[in-house]
Coordinates of C-alpha atoms and ligand atoms in Angstrom, one line a residue:
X106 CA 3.0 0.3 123.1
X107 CA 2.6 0.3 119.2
X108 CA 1.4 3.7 117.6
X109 CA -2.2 3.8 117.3
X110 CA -2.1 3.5 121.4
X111 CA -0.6 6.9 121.1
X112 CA -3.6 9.7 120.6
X113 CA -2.8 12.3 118.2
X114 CA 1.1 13.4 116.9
X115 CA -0.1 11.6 113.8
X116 CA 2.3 13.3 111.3
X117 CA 5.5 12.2 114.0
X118 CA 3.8 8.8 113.8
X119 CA 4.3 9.2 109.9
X120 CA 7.2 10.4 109.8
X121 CA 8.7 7.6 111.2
X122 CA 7.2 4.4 109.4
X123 CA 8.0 6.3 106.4
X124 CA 11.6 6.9 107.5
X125 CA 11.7 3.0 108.7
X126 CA 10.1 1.4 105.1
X127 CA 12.5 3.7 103.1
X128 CA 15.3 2.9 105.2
X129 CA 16.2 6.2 105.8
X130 CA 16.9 5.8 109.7
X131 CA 18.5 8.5 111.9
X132 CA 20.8 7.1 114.1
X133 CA 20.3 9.7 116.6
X134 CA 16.8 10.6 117.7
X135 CA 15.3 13.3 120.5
X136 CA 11.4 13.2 121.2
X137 CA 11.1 16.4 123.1
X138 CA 7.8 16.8 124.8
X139 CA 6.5 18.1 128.2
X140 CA 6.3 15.8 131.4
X141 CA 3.2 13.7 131.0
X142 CA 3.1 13.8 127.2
X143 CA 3.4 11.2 124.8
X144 CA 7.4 11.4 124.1
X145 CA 8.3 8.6 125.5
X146 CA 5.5 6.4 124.7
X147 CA 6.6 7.1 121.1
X148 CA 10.4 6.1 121.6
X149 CA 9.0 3.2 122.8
X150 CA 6.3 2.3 120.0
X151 CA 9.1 4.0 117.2
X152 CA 11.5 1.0 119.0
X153 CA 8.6 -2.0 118.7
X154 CA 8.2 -0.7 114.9
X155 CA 12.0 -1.5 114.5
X156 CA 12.4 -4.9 116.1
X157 CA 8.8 -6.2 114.9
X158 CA 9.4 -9.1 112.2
X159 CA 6.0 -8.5 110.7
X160 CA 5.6 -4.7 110.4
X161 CA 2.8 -3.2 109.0
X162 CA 3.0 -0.2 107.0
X163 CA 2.0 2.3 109.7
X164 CA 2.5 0.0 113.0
X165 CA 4.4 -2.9 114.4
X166 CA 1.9 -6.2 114.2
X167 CA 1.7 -6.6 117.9
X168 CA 2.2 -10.7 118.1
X169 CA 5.4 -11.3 116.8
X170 CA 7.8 -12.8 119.1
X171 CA 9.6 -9.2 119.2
X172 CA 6.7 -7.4 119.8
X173 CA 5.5 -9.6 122.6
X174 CA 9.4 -8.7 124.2
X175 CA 8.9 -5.5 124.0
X176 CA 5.0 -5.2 125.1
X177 CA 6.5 -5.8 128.5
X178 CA 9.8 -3.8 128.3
X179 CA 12.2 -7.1 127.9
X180 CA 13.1 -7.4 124.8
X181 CA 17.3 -8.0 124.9
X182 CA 18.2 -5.7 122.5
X183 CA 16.3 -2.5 124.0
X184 CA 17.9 -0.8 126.8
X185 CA 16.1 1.0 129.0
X186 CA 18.3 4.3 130.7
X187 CA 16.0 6.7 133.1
X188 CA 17.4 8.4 136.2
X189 CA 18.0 6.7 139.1
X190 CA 18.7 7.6 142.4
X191 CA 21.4 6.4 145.2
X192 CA 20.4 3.4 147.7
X193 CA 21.3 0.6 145.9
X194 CA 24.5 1.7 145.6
X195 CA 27.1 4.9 145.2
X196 CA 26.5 4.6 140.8
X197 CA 23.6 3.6 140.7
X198 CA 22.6 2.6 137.0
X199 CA 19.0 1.4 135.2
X200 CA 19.6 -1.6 135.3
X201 CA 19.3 -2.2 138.9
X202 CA 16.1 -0.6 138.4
X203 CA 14.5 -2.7 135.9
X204 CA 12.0 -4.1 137.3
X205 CA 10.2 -1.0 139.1
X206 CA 10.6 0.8 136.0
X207 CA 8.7 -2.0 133.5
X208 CA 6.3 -1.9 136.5
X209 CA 5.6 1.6 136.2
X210 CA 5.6 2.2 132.5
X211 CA 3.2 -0.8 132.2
X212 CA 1.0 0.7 134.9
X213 CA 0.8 4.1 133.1
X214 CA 3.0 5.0 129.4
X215 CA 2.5 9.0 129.5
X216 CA 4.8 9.5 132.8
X217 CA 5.7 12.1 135.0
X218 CA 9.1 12.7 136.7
X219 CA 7.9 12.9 139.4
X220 CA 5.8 10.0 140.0
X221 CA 8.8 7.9 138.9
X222 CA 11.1 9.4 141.6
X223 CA 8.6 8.6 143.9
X224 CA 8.7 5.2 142.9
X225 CA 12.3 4.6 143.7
X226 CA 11.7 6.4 146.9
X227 CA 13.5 9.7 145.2
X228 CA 11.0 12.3 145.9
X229 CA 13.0 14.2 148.0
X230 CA 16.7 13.4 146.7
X231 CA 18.2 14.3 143.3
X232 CA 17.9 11.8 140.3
X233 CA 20.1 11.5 137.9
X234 CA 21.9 9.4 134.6
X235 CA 25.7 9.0 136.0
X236 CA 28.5 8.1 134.1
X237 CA 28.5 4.5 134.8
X238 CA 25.5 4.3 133.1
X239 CA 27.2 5.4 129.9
X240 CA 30.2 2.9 130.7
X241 CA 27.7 0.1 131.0
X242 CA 26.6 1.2 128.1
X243 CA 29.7 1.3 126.2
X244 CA 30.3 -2.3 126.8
X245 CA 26.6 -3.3 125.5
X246 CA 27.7 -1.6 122.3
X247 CA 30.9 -4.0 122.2
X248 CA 28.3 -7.5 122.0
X249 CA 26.5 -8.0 118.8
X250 CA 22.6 -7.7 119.1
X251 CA 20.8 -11.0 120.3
X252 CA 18.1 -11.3 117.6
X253 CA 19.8 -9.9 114.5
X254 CA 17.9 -6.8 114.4
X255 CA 18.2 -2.9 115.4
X256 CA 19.7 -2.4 118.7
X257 CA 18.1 0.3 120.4
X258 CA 18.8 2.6 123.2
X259 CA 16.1 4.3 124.8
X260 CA 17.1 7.2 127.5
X261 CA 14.1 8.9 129.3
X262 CA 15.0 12.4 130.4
X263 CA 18.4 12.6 128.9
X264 CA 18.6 16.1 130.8
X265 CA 19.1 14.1 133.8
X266 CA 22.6 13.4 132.4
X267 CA 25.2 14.2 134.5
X268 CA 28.2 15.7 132.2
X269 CA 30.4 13.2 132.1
X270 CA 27.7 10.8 131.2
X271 CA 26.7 12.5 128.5
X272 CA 30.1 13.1 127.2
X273 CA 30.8 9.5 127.2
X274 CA 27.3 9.2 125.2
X275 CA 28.6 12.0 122.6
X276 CA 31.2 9.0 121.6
X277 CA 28.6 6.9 120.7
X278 CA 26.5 9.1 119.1
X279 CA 29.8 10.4 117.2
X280 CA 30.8 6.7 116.0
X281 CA 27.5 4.5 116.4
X282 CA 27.8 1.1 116.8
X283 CA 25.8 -1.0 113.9
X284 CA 22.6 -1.1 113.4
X285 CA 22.1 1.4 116.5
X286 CA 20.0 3.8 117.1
X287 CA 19.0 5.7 120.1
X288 CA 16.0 7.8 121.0
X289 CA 16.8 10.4 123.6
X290 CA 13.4 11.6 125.4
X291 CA 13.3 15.0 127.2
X292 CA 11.0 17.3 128.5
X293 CA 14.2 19.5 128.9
X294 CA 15.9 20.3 125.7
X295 CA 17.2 23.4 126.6
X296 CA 19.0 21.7 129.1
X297 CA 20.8 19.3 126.8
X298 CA 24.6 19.9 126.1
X299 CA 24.7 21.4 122.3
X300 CA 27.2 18.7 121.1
X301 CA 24.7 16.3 121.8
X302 CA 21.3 18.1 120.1
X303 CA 24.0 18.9 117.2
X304 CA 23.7 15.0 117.0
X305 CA 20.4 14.4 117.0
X306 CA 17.7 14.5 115.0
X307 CA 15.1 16.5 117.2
X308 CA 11.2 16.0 117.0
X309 CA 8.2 18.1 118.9
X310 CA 5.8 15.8 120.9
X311 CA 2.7 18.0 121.0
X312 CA -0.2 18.3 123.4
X313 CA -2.8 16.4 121.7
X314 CA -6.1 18.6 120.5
X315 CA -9.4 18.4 122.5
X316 CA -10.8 15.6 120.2
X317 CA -8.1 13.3 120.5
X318 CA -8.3 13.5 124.3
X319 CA -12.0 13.7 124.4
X320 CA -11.9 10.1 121.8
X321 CA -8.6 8.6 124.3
X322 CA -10.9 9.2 127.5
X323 CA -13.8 7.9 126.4
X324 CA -11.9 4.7 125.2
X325 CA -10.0 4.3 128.3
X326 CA -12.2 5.5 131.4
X327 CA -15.9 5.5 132.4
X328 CA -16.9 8.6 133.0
X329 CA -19.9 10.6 132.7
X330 CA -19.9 13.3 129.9
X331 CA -19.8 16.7 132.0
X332 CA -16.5 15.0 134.1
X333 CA -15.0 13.9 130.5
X334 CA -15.4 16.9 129.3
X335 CA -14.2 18.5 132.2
X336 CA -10.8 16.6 132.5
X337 CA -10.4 17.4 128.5
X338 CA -10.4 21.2 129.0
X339 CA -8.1 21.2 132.3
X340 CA -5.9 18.7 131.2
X341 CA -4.5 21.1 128.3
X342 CA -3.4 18.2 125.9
X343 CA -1.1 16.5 128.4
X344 CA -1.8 13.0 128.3
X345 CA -0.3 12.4 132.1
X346 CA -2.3 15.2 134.1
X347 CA -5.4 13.8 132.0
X348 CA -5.0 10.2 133.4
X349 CA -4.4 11.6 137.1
X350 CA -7.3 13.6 137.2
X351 CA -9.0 10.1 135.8
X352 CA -8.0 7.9 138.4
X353 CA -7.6 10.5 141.5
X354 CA -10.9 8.3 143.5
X355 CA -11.0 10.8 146.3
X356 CA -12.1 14.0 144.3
X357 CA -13.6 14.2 140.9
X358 CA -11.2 16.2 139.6
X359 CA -7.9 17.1 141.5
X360 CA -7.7 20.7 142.7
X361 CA -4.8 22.2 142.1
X362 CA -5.0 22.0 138.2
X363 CA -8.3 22.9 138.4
X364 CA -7.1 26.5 141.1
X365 CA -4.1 26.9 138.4
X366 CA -6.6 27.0 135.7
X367 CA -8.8 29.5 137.3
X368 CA -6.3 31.6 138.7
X369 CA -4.3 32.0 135.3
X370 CA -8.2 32.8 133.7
X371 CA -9.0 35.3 136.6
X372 CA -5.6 37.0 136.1
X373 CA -5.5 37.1 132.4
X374 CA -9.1 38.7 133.0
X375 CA -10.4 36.3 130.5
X376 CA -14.2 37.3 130.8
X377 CA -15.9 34.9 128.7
X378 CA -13.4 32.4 129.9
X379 CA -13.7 33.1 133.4
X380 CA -17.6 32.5 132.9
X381 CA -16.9 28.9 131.3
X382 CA -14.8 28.0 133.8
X383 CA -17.5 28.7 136.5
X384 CA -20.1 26.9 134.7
X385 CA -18.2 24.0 135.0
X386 CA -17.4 24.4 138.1
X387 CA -20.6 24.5 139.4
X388 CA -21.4 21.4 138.6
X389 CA -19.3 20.3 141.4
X390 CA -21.4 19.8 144.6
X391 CA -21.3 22.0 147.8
X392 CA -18.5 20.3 149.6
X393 CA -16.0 19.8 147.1
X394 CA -16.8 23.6 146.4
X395 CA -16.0 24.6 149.7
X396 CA -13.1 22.1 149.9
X397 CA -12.0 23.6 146.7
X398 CA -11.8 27.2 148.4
X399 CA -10.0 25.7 151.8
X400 CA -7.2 24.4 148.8
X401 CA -7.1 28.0 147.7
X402 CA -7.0 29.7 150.8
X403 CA -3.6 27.2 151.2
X404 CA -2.3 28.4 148.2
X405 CA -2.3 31.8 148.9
X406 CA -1.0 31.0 152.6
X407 CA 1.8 29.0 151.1
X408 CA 2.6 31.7 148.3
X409 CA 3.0 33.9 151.4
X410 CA 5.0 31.4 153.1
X411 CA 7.4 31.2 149.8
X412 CA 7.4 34.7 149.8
X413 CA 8.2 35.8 153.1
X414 CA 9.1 32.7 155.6
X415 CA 11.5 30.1 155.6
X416 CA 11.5 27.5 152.9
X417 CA 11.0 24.3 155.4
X418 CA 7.6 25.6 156.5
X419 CA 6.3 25.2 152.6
X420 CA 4.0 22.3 152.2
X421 CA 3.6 21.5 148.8
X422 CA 4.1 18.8 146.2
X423 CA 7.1 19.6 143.9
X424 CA 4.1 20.7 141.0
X425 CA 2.4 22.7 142.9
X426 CA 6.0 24.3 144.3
X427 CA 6.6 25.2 140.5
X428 CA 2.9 27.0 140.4
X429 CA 4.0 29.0 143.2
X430 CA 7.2 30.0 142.4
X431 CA 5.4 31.8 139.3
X432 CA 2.1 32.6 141.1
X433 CA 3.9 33.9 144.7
X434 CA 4.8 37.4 142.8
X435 CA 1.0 38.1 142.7
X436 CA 0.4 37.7 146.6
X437 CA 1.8 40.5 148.5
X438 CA 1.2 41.9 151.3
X439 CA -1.0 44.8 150.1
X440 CA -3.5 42.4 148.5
X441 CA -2.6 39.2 150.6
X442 CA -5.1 40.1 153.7
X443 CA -8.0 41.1 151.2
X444 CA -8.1 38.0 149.0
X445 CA -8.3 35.8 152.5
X446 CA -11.1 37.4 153.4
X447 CA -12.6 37.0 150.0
X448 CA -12.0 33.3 149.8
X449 CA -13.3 33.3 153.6
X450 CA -16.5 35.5 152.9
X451 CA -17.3 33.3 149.9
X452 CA -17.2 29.8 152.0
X453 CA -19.4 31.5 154.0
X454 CA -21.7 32.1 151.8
X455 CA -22.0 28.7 149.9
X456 CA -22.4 27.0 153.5
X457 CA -25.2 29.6 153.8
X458 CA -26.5 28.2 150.6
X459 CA -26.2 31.2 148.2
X460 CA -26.2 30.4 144.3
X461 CA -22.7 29.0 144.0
X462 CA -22.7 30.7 140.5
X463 CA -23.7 34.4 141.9
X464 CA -20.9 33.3 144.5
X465 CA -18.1 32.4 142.1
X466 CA -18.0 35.0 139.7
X467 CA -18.2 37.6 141.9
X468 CA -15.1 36.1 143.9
X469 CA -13.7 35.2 140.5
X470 CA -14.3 39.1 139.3
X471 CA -12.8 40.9 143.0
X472 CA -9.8 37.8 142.1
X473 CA -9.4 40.3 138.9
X474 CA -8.8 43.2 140.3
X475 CA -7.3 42.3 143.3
X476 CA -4.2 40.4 141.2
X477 CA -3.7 42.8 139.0
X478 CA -3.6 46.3 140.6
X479 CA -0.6 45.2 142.4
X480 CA 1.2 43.3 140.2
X481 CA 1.5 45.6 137.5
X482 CA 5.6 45.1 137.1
X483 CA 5.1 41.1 137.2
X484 CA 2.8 40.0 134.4
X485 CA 5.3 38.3 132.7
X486 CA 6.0 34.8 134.9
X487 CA 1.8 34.2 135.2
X488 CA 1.2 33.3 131.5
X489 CA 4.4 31.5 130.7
Ligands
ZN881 ZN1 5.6 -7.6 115.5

C-alpha cells in the first residue's frame, strides 16, 4: 500500500512525508477513521514510507527490497496487532493470526470489523487485543530491529484493547524503544483510555469527496456510469461500503445501504432529495424493486421484533442490528400496521406494472408522514 493507492486525505498524506524528510517524527501516532475508511491503509502506507530505502519525496518507491516486505505484510520489523479471538488458544495473540490477516488485507485494504471477525470465525464471539499481546510485544522491543531502520508497530482497532493490555502499551508509549514508532488505528477514539490519546498524536481519516470516489471506482471496477454513480452517492465517502456494493455479484447494489439511505431521506423529509433518490432508483429493474420492498418490509418486521420480542428471534447482520437499534424508535405500534400495508400495496402495484416512479414517491411521501407524526420525542437517534 504506498500513498497514492489511498484516494483523497491528501493533506494527512502531506503531513507525513513532510514530517518524515524533516525528521520530525512522532513516536506516537492515532489514524482515527470510521470502519471501512482509509485509516489503516494509511498506517500501513505511512509504515512502507518509513522503511523504503529509496523514498521519494511524497511516497515510498515501491521496489526496494523493504517495500517489496511490506507490499505483502512481511516485512520483520512491522508488527501487525488486530484483535483476535479465542480457538487457537486461551491468549490468543496476532501472531497466531498472521497469515489470515495478510490474506485479508491483501484481498481488500479499506476493512471492516466485521468482515475480519468473520474471517477468524469471530462473528458471533467477542474480539479482542489481550494483554499477552502487549507482553509479546514488550519482548520485540528488547531485540534490535533486523534491517537497521524504523521499527514499527501497527495496532488496528486499538479500542479492542482490553485494559491491561493497553496499560502495558502506555509503558511503551511512555519510554519508547529506539527508533519506534507506532500507529494506533481506531474507528473508536472515544473509546480509548485518555492516558493513551494524551500520548499520541491523533489524525482524522476523512470520508473521501464524491470525485475521489467517483476517480477510485472508475480505476478499480467496470461498471457502467448510472451504477458508478450510484455506489458514489450511497457509499457516503467510505471506501469499505463502496467496494462491497462493487463486488456484491447477486444484486447491483446491496439493499440495506441503499433502504438506510432512503429511510434517513424520507424521515428527514428531504423533498428534493427524496426525488433524487427515486430517480436512481428507478433505474433498477422490476424485480430487484420488488425484492427491494420484501427487504423493507423485513426491516420494519425486525424493528418490531427488536422492539417488542425477544432478542434471539432478530435476524440481522451486526450492521444492519446497529441501523435498527436507531431506526426501531420510529416503528411503533400505532404506525407499524400502516407502513406494512403501504410497502404491501406498493408491491402490488409494481407487479401490476404501475410507473415505478408514480409508485415510489408516493410510498416514499405516506413513508413522511407516517415516521414522523409518531415519533415526534425521538428525532434525535435517526440523523446521528
Ligand atoms: Zn522503497
Amino acid at each position: 500500500m504506498n500513498f497514492g493507492q489511498i484516494p483523497g486525505n491528501n493533506n494527512v498524506k502531506k503531513q507525513l512525508s513532510l514530517a518524515v524528510e524533516h525528521d520530525r517524527i512522532s513516536h506516537a501516532h492515532l489514524f482515527c477513521g470510521d470502519d471501512g475508511s482509509s485509516n489503516l491503509a494509511m498506517a500501513w502506507a505511512f509504515a512502507k514510507y518509513l522503511s523504503c530505502q529509496d523514498r521519494k519525496e511524497s511516497d515510498s518507491c515501491g521496489q526496494c527490497s523493504a517495500c517489496l516486505k511490506q507490499s505483502k505484510l512481511s516485512h520483520p520489523d512491522v508488527h501487525w496487532v488486530f484483535p483476535v479471538t479465542t480457538g487457537k488458544g486461551a491468549n490468543p495473540t496476532s501472531d497466531m493470526f498472521i497469515e489470515d490477516f495478510r490474506s485479508f488485507m491483501l484481498e481488500q485494504p479499506f476493512p471492516y470489523e466485521l468482515d475480519w471477525n468473520q474471517k477468524i470465525g469471530a462473528a458471533n464471539k467477542q474480539v479482542f487485543i489481550g494483554v499477552k499481546e502487549s507482553s509479546e510485544l514488550a519482548k520485540k522491543m528488547i531485540l534490535k530491529p533486523y534491517e537497521g531502520s524504523y521499527r514499527i508497530v501497527i495496532i488496528w482497532q486499538a479500542h479492542k484493547m482490553h485494559a491491561p493490555a493497553a496499560n502495558k502499551l502506555l509503558k511503551l508509549l511512555e519510554e519508547p524503544p529506539e527508533k519506534t514508532i507506532f500507529i494506533l488505528v481506531t474507528s473508536e477514539k472515544d473509546q480509548l483510555l485518555d492516558t493513551i490519546l494524551s500520548r499520541v498524536q491523533s489524525t482524522d481519516i476523512s470520508a473521501i469527496n464524491d470525485q475521489d470516489m467517483n476517480n477510485y471506482l472508475n480505476l478499480n471496477f467496470e461498471l457502467e456510469t448510472s451504477k458508478r454513480e450510484r455506489i458514489m452517492l450511497l457509499s457516503s465517502g467510505n471506501l469499505g461500503q463502496a467496494i462491497k456494493m462493487c463486488q456484491d455479484q447477486d444484486r447491483s447494489v446491496s439493499l440495506a445501504p441503499l433502504f438506510q439511505s432512503w429511510m434517513r431521506i424520507s424521515y428527514a423529509a428531504k423533498i428534493p432529495e427524496l426525488s433524487r433518490w427515486i430517480d436512481s432508483f428507478v433505474k433498477l429493474g422490476r424485480e430487484e424493486q420488488k425484492e427491494f420492498i420484501q427487504y423493507g418490509l423485513h426491516m420494519v418486521r425486525e424493528c418490531l421484533v427488536y422492539n417488542f420480542g425477544p432478542s434471539q428471534l432478530q435476524r440481522l447482520n451486526d450492521q444492519e442490528l446497529s441501523f435498527c437499534k436507531k431506526f426501531a424508535p420510529f416503528i411503533n405500534e400505532n404506525n407499524a400496521e400502516s407502513i406494512i400495508e403501504e410497502f404491501e400495496s406498493a408491491f402490488a402495484h409494481i407487479t401490476r406494472n404501475a410507473s415505478t416512479k408514480i409508485v415510489f414517491m408516493d410510498l416514499s411521501l405516506r413513508l413522511v408522514l407516517l415516521l414522523r407524526t409518531k415519533s415526534l420525542t425521538l428525532q434525535k437517534s435517526i440523523n446521528q
